[in-house]
Amino acid sequence: IVGKLYDAFAKQYQRIDESRDEQKSLNQLIVRIVFCLYAEDAGLFAKDQFHNYLSHYPAPQTRAALLRLFEILDQTDRERDHYLDPELAAFPYVNGGLFSNSIIVPQFTEEICGLLLNEASVEFDWSGISPTIFGAVFESTLNPETRRSGGMHYTSVENIHKVIDPLFLDDLRGELAEIRKLPLSNPKKIQKRVKEYRNRLADLKFLDPASGSGNFLTETYLSLRRLENEALAVLEQTPGAQALIRDGFKYVSISQFYGIEINDFAVAVAQTALWIAESQMNQETENIVKFDLDSLPLKSTTNIREGNALTLDWNDVVPAGGLNYIMGNPPFSGARLMSCEQKKELFDVFGAEWKNAGDLDYVSCWYKKAADYMAGTEIRAALVSSNSITQGEQTAILWKPLFHMGLHIDFAYRTFRWDSESKGMAHVHCVIVGFSLAPNPKPKVIYDSFPERAKNINGYLVDAVNVFVENRMSPLCEVPAMSLGNQPIDGGFYLFTKEEKEEFVKKEPKAEKYFREWFGSKEFINRRPRYFLYLKECSPHELRKLPLCFERVENVVKYRQSSPRLGTRKLASTPLEFAFTNMPQFTYIIIPETSSERRRYVPIGFMTPDVLCSNAVKLIPNATLYHYGVLTSSVHMAWMRVVAGRLKSDYRYSAQIVYNNFPWPEPTEEQRLKIEETAQAILDVRAKYPDSSFADLYDEVTMPPDLRRAHEANDKAVMKAYGWKTNLPEPEIVARLLDLYQSLTANQPLLPEKKTKRSKK
């Protein structure tokens, strides 16, 4: 309904595409109309009062009637004209600033009047609407490009509670449960505890520094009011409760909730959502205390500030000394997807001294701002974040300095899919990190398939020591070096599918001997190679006799010459060569750079020298069955799952982070031979299924039992080589590997530090 209203009104504005005033006015108009629709259904206005008022006017006069109503809703009885039309005078004073600003309202059409008076008013009851649905309302009015550019994702109630329950709500529920256990025979103690509890609820203050449409704040307010109402219900059972309820307590108020949001429409939606939440909860409270709590005029102040949270001083919104909790779902723009303005904001937040800050995701800014703001306070925080800040190279860049500041992680949700409430839902892969600077005596908890207590939660969100796996130039242990496959930079002119190659060879048969199988990650996992026209071994004299091949070479020259990169333009003089060449002379190991997170094992294999591999895979020349056995084991996979970067949620295998830092075992000769035996067994089983792709063979549903048994035998052989029990769970494997990594890296050199360039507008 809101989307229809928004679209219909947008057509009536004459300069909506270029006028910021008209855009903001449209946003405010929609929010005001929704509030009035809610108010007439929820009892804030008389029943159908808004509908009946507008229904008297034909479409050409509705605009003026609505503007006049907005003026009246912003006036107290003292300010109103004594001779005001009785129908307008019957509307209550709303207050709260909702109707205080002058806005541009376009002309109404018959379509708009019909939509507003029928579908929006008569056919729908707004009284029971969840205030948190306003987040979805907001998102539904923004196009996908706008959502992506801001990195915005709006939030279900279930996901909000993943943040606020472990942050504070579980403790408050526990405290109320203790009050419920008090015997009714001691009413004074109950009254004392309830008063203390309600005062505590009313003293808490919350900040969402990326508040969007206020879902976190609204759901937290509703949750606190429900706890307050439950406490009142307990109090109602004691003598003299009415007097105490009326005179002796503070009430939870929306003035306890603070937000910062850059989008003006979101600010308006958040304010309205809180007012509606307050109205609904007042009605629930009235049913308990048996007297009226007037919802109008709006008495409580909403503290949602329109502005950029990365340039504002949060103390100007709410002084840190008076705040208890920070929570929210900041924008998720990736390090390579930020706008120039966002990149500048990131560098300004982290400052010149923060090493490699340019490789961090945008959401990292909120961690740094929060840490600075929280210093010297008891504030605790929890933020939803893109999972990349706890994976790969970003982990060390962000968390190592934060830990040095004294920050610690109190609880965490490992990677899960975060769904928004809106139509055309945004699916993103997230983590939740709860953190603070002040000591926290509560047990640390990691939430994955189920919650587990932890001794320590490190930057990878595992129960292990605080170590950071950073870019390393060469392997930590004595194993063969890993490198990229071949990088063609050919514009696709040398690459062919099987069908394209066959068609080409029909036209130019002598070219067939120059085609080589070509494997990237996708081709290897699917066991379906493409074909590369490798003409470097073709003499100039012969190439002249192959006009179709010659044409391909000319196209590659043109493609490279047209590149904006100087290095690529230089490659135009050697069109038969790769930009980067890696052609091992003997059998080598191939590892796909990108692989699905649904697989327990990343498919790894051997390739022969006659096959060409792309730069979308990693190659290990001179590798043996022993190396293959360790790399394909659950031990290495556990390491990879923790330290590798991700593409969405898919694994991104890297040499400098995953392979070069992996702590290898030091097996006896007998243990080494056993690993070679179990590694060969895996290859033998796979050879029994030549028609099955690795995607099929390593799918957890379709993986053949004999292949699974072969891998399990290999896993046990590798664990024995480390001197471990063979039934260790993955979190324990990771903890031991990180301990081993810490001991091995005491004096090991890493990559030279990168010099980060600031972006220029």
GROMACS .gro file of C-alpha atoms in nm, residues 235-475:
model
  241
  235LEU     CA    1   0.339  -0.579   4.109
  236GLU     CA    2  -0.039  -0.583   4.054
  237GLN     CA    3  -0.058  -0.888   4.277
  238THR     CA    4   0.060  -0.690   4.582
  239PRO     CA    5  -0.152  -0.457   4.804
  240GLY     CA    6  -0.135  -0.083   4.728
  241ALA     CA    7   0.008  -0.144   4.382
  242GLN     CA    8  -0.204   0.124   4.208
  243ALA     CA    9  -0.053   0.408   4.410
  244LEU     CA   10   0.297   0.283   4.342
  245ILE     CA   11   0.230   0.247   3.971
  246ARG     CA   12   0.090   0.598   3.941
  247ASP     CA   13   0.341   0.786   4.154
  248GLY     CA   14   0.646   0.581   4.234
  249PHE     CA   15   0.808   0.483   3.907
  250LYS     CA   16   0.976   0.603   3.597
  251TYR     CA   17   0.840   0.466   3.269
  252VAL     CA   18   1.042   0.337   2.976
  253SER     CA   19   1.037   0.619   2.721
  254ILE     CA   20   1.132   0.654   2.356
  255SER     CA   21   1.354   0.943   2.470
  256GLN     CA   22   1.602   0.675   2.588
  257PHE     CA   23   1.672   0.577   2.226
  258TYR     CA   24   1.921   0.761   2.004
  259GLY     CA   25   2.000   0.715   1.638
  260ILE     CA   26   2.212   0.859   1.358
  261GLU     CA   27   2.093   0.817   1.000
  262ILE     CA   28   2.199   0.986   0.678
  263ASN     CA   29   1.870   0.935   0.490
  264ASP     CA   30   1.597   1.186   0.579
  265PHE     CA   31   1.312   0.951   0.490
  266ALA     CA   32   1.459   0.684   0.717
  267VAL     CA   33   1.477   0.938   1.000
  268ALA     CA   34   1.110   1.025   0.952
  269VAL     CA   35   1.013   0.658   0.938
  270ALA     CA   36   1.215   0.581   1.253
  271GLN     CA   37   1.051   0.862   1.448
  272THR     CA   38   0.704   0.754   1.339
  273ALA     CA   39   0.776   0.388   1.415
  274LEU     CA   40   0.878   0.480   1.769
  275TRP     CA   41   0.565   0.689   1.819
  276ILE     CA   42   0.346   0.406   1.694
  277ALA     CA   43   0.533   0.160   1.917
  278GLU     CA   44   0.476   0.390   2.214
  279SER     CA   45   0.105   0.413   2.137
  280GLN     CA   46   0.068   0.036   2.108
  281MET     CA   47   0.258  -0.035   2.427
  282ASN     CA   48   0.060   0.229   2.618
  283GLN     CA   49  -0.255   0.037   2.528
  284GLU     CA   50  -0.103  -0.285   2.660
  285THR     CA   51   0.003  -0.109   2.979
  286GLU     CA   52  -0.346   0.039   3.025
  287ASN     CA   53  -0.490  -0.314   3.023
  288ILE     CA   54  -0.265  -0.398   3.319
  289VAL     CA   55  -0.278  -0.081   3.531
  290LYS     CA   56  -0.646  -0.007   3.460
  291PHE     CA   57  -0.605   0.366   3.390
  292ASP     CA   58  -0.541   0.571   3.076
  293LEU     CA   59  -0.197   0.669   2.950
  294ASP     CA   60  -0.262   0.947   2.699
  295SER     CA   61  -0.075   0.886   2.374
  296LEU     CA   62  -0.157   1.229   2.232
  297PRO     CA   63  -0.014   1.478   2.229
  298LEU     CA   64   0.314   1.296   2.175
  299LYS     CA   65   0.513   1.373   2.489
  300SER     CA   66   0.822   1.161   2.439
  301THR     CA   67   1.104   1.299   2.228
  302THR     CA   68   1.265   1.096   1.954
  303ASN     CA   69   1.639   1.143   1.935
  304ILE     CA   70   1.706   1.037   1.577
  305ARG     CA   71   1.964   1.272   1.424
  306GLU     CA   72   1.984   1.315   1.048
  307GLY     CA   73   2.350   1.315   0.954
  308ASN     CA   74   2.657   1.113   0.859
  309ALA     CA   75   2.764   0.894   1.151
  310LEU     CA   76   3.122   0.890   1.022
  311THR     CA   77   3.162   1.267   1.027
  312LEU     CA   78   2.947   1.345   1.333
  313ASP     CA   79   3.083   1.339   1.686
  314TRP     CA   80   2.862   1.080   1.853
  315ASN     CA   81   2.895   1.272   2.178
  316ASP     CA   82   2.693   1.551   2.018
  317VAL     CA   83   2.405   1.304   1.980
  318VAL     CA   84   2.438   1.145   2.324
  319PRO     CA   85   2.734   1.189   2.563
  320ALA     CA   86   2.922   0.862   2.595
  321GLY     CA   87   2.921   0.883   2.974
  322GLY     CA   88   2.543   0.849   2.977
  323LEU     CA   89   2.510   0.566   2.725
  324ASN     CA   90   2.481   0.193   2.797
  325TYR     CA   91   2.463   0.014   2.462
  326ILE     CA   92   2.552   0.059   2.094
  327MET     CA   93   2.383  -0.167   1.841
  328GLY     CA   94   2.298  -0.170   1.474
  329ASN     CA   95   2.346  -0.284   1.119
  330PRO     CA   96   2.586  -0.042   0.943
  331PRO     CA   97   2.630  -0.028   0.562
  332PHE     CA   98   2.807  -0.325   0.404
  333SER     CA   99   2.993  -0.174   0.105
  334GLY     CA  100   3.301  -0.381   0.024
  335ALA     CA  101   3.655  -0.243   0.015
  336ARG     CA  102   3.657  -0.250  -0.367
  337LEU     CA  103   3.296  -0.130  -0.408
  338MET     CA  104   3.297   0.194  -0.209
  339SER     CA  105   3.233   0.530  -0.367
  340CYS     CA  106   3.509   0.790  -0.361
  341GLU     CA  107   3.323   0.971  -0.083
  342GLN     CA  108   3.294   0.656   0.126
  343LYS     CA  109   3.664   0.583   0.075
  344LYS     CA  110   3.751   0.931   0.194
  345GLU     CA  111   3.532   0.884   0.500
  346LEU     CA  112   3.710   0.556   0.577
  347PHE     CA  113   4.055   0.715   0.561
  348ASP     CA  114   3.937   1.006   0.775
  349VAL     CA  115   3.798   0.768   1.039
  350PHE     CA  116   4.107   0.546   1.058
  351GLY     CA  117   4.370   0.814   1.008
  352ALA     CA  118   4.706   0.796   0.837
  353GLU     CA  119   4.865   0.575   1.103
  354TRP     CA  120   4.629   0.280   1.055
  355LYS     CA  121   4.814   0.037   0.826
  356ASN     CA  122   4.638  -0.083   0.509
  357ALA     CA  123   4.304   0.069   0.607
  358GLY     CA  124   4.218   0.098   0.238
  359ASP     CA  125   4.167  -0.280   0.227
  360LEU     CA  126   3.887  -0.269   0.486
  361ASP     CA  127   3.513  -0.285   0.420
  362TYR     CA  128   3.307   0.028   0.490
  363VAL     CA  129   3.142  -0.130   0.796
  364SER     CA  130   3.482  -0.130   0.970
  365CYS     CA  131   3.447   0.245   1.022
  366TRP     CA  132   3.173   0.188   1.278
  367TYR     CA  133   3.400  -0.038   1.482
  368LYS     CA  134   3.672   0.225   1.495
  369LYS     CA  135   3.427   0.506   1.577
  370ALA     CA  136   3.264   0.291   1.844
  371ALA     CA  137   3.597   0.196   2.001
  372ASP     CA  138   3.706   0.561   2.023
  373TYR     CA  139   3.367   0.665   2.163
  374MET     CA  140   3.357   0.384   2.421
  375ALA     CA  141   3.699   0.456   2.571
  376GLY     CA  142   3.678   0.504   2.947
  377THR     CA  143   3.313   0.396   2.970
  378GLU     CA  144   3.115   0.081   3.053
  379ILE     CA  145   2.943   0.083   2.712
  380ARG     CA  146   2.893  -0.249   2.537
  381ALA     CA  147   2.827  -0.279   2.165
  382ALA     CA  148   2.713  -0.530   1.904
  383LEU     CA  149   2.711  -0.472   1.528
  384VAL     CA  150   2.600  -0.671   1.228
  385SER     CA  151   2.879  -0.678   0.972
  386SER     CA  152   2.985  -0.825   0.641
  387ASN     CA  153   3.164  -1.149   0.727
  388SER     CA  154   3.477  -1.041   0.540
  389ILE     CA  155   3.600  -0.839   0.840
  390THR     CA  156   3.660  -1.169   1.023
  391GLN     CA  157   3.821  -1.349   0.728
  392GLY     CA  158   4.134  -1.320   0.519
  393GLU     CA  159   4.362  -1.018   0.535
  394GLN     CA  160   4.098  -0.782   0.677
  395THR     CA  161   4.103  -0.964   1.012
  396ALA     CA  162   4.455  -0.857   1.102
  397ILE     CA  163   4.414  -0.508   0.955
  398LEU     CA  164   4.106  -0.431   1.167
  399TRP     CA  165   4.124  -0.639   1.483
  400LYS     CA  166   4.495  -0.633   1.565
  401PRO     CA  167   4.500  -0.257   1.639
  402LEU     CA  168   4.156  -0.271   1.807
  403PHE     CA  169   4.277  -0.544   2.042
  404HIS     CA  170   4.583  -0.331   2.118
  405MET     CA  171   4.340  -0.055   2.222
  406GLY     CA  172   4.199  -0.296   2.481
  407LEU     CA  173   3.887  -0.398   2.291
  408HIS     CA  174   3.769  -0.757   2.339
  409ILE     CA  175   3.494  -0.966   2.179
  410ASP     CA  176   3.220  -1.071   2.422
  411PHE     CA  177   3.002  -1.279   2.192
  412ALA     CA  178   2.975  -1.352   1.822
  413TYR     CA  179   2.756  -1.509   1.557
  414ARG     CA  180   2.961  -1.678   1.288
  415THR     CA  181   2.862  -1.640   0.921
  416PHE     CA  182   2.493  -1.673   0.847
  417ARG     CA  183   2.257  -1.539   0.583
  418TRP     CA  184   2.091  -1.213   0.681
  419ASP     CA  185   1.751  -1.161   0.519
  420SER     CA  186   1.565  -0.831   0.512
  421GLU     CA  187   1.189  -0.797   0.560
  422SER     CA  188   1.130  -0.615   0.234
  423LYS     CA  189   0.989  -0.720  -0.101
  424GLY     CA  190   1.275  -0.841  -0.321
  425MET     CA  191   1.473  -0.933  -0.011
  426ALA     CA  192   1.844  -0.857   0.006
  427HIS     CA  193   2.049  -1.165   0.099
  428VAL     CA  194   2.388  -1.094   0.251
  429HIS     CA  195   2.627  -1.309   0.451
  430CYS     CA  196   2.700  -1.160   0.788
  431VAL     CA  197   2.853  -1.198   1.128
  432ILE     CA  198   2.747  -1.034   1.454
  433VAL     CA  199   3.021  -0.914   1.686
  434GLY     CA  200   2.953  -0.808   2.045
  435PHE     CA  201   3.244  -0.613   2.194
  436SER     CA  202   3.351  -0.375   2.467
  437LEU     CA  203   3.653  -0.208   2.623
  438ALA     CA  204   3.545  -0.235   2.986
  439PRO     CA  205   3.598  -0.567   3.168
  440ASN     CA  206   3.311  -0.807   3.112
  441PRO     CA  207   3.265  -1.086   3.367
  442LYS     CA  208   2.995  -1.260   3.161
  443PRO     CA  209   3.090  -1.587   2.987
  444LYS     CA  210   3.193  -1.545   2.626
  445VAL     CA  211   2.965  -1.720   2.376
  446ILE     CA  212   3.003  -1.815   2.009
  447TYR     CA  213   2.680  -1.883   1.820
  448ASP     CA  214   2.704  -2.119   1.527
  449SER     CA  215   2.485  -2.424   1.486
  450PHE     CA  216   2.427  -2.387   1.859
  451PRO     CA  217   2.579  -2.157   2.125
  452GLU     CA  218   2.910  -2.259   2.280
  453ARG     CA  219   3.098  -2.098   2.566
  454ALA     CA  220   3.448  -1.982   2.484
  455LYS     CA  221   3.756  -1.894   2.684
  456ASN     CA  222   3.848  -1.629   2.430
  457ILE     CA  223   3.699  -1.511   2.101
  458ASN     CA  224   3.962  -1.395   1.856
  459GLY     CA  225   3.930  -1.189   1.538
  460TYR     CA  226   3.835  -1.498   1.336
  461LEU     CA  227   3.546  -1.560   1.579
  462VAL     CA  228   3.694  -1.885   1.707
  463ASP     CA  229   3.779  -1.991   2.061
  464ALA     CA  230   4.155  -1.958   2.035
  465VAL     CA  231   4.446  -1.726   2.109
  466ASN     CA  232   4.456  -1.376   1.963
  467VAL     CA  233   4.684  -1.432   1.666
  468PHE     CA  234   4.657  -1.279   1.322
  469VAL     CA  235   4.737  -1.457   0.999
  470GLU     CA  236   4.887  -1.192   0.773
  471ASN     CA  237   5.020  -1.192   0.416
  472ARG     CA  238   5.336  -1.403   0.395
  473MET     CA  239   5.577  -1.400   0.103
  474SER     CA  240   5.680  -1.767   0.120
  475PRO     CA  241   5.559  -2.080   0.301
   0.00000   0.00000   0.00000
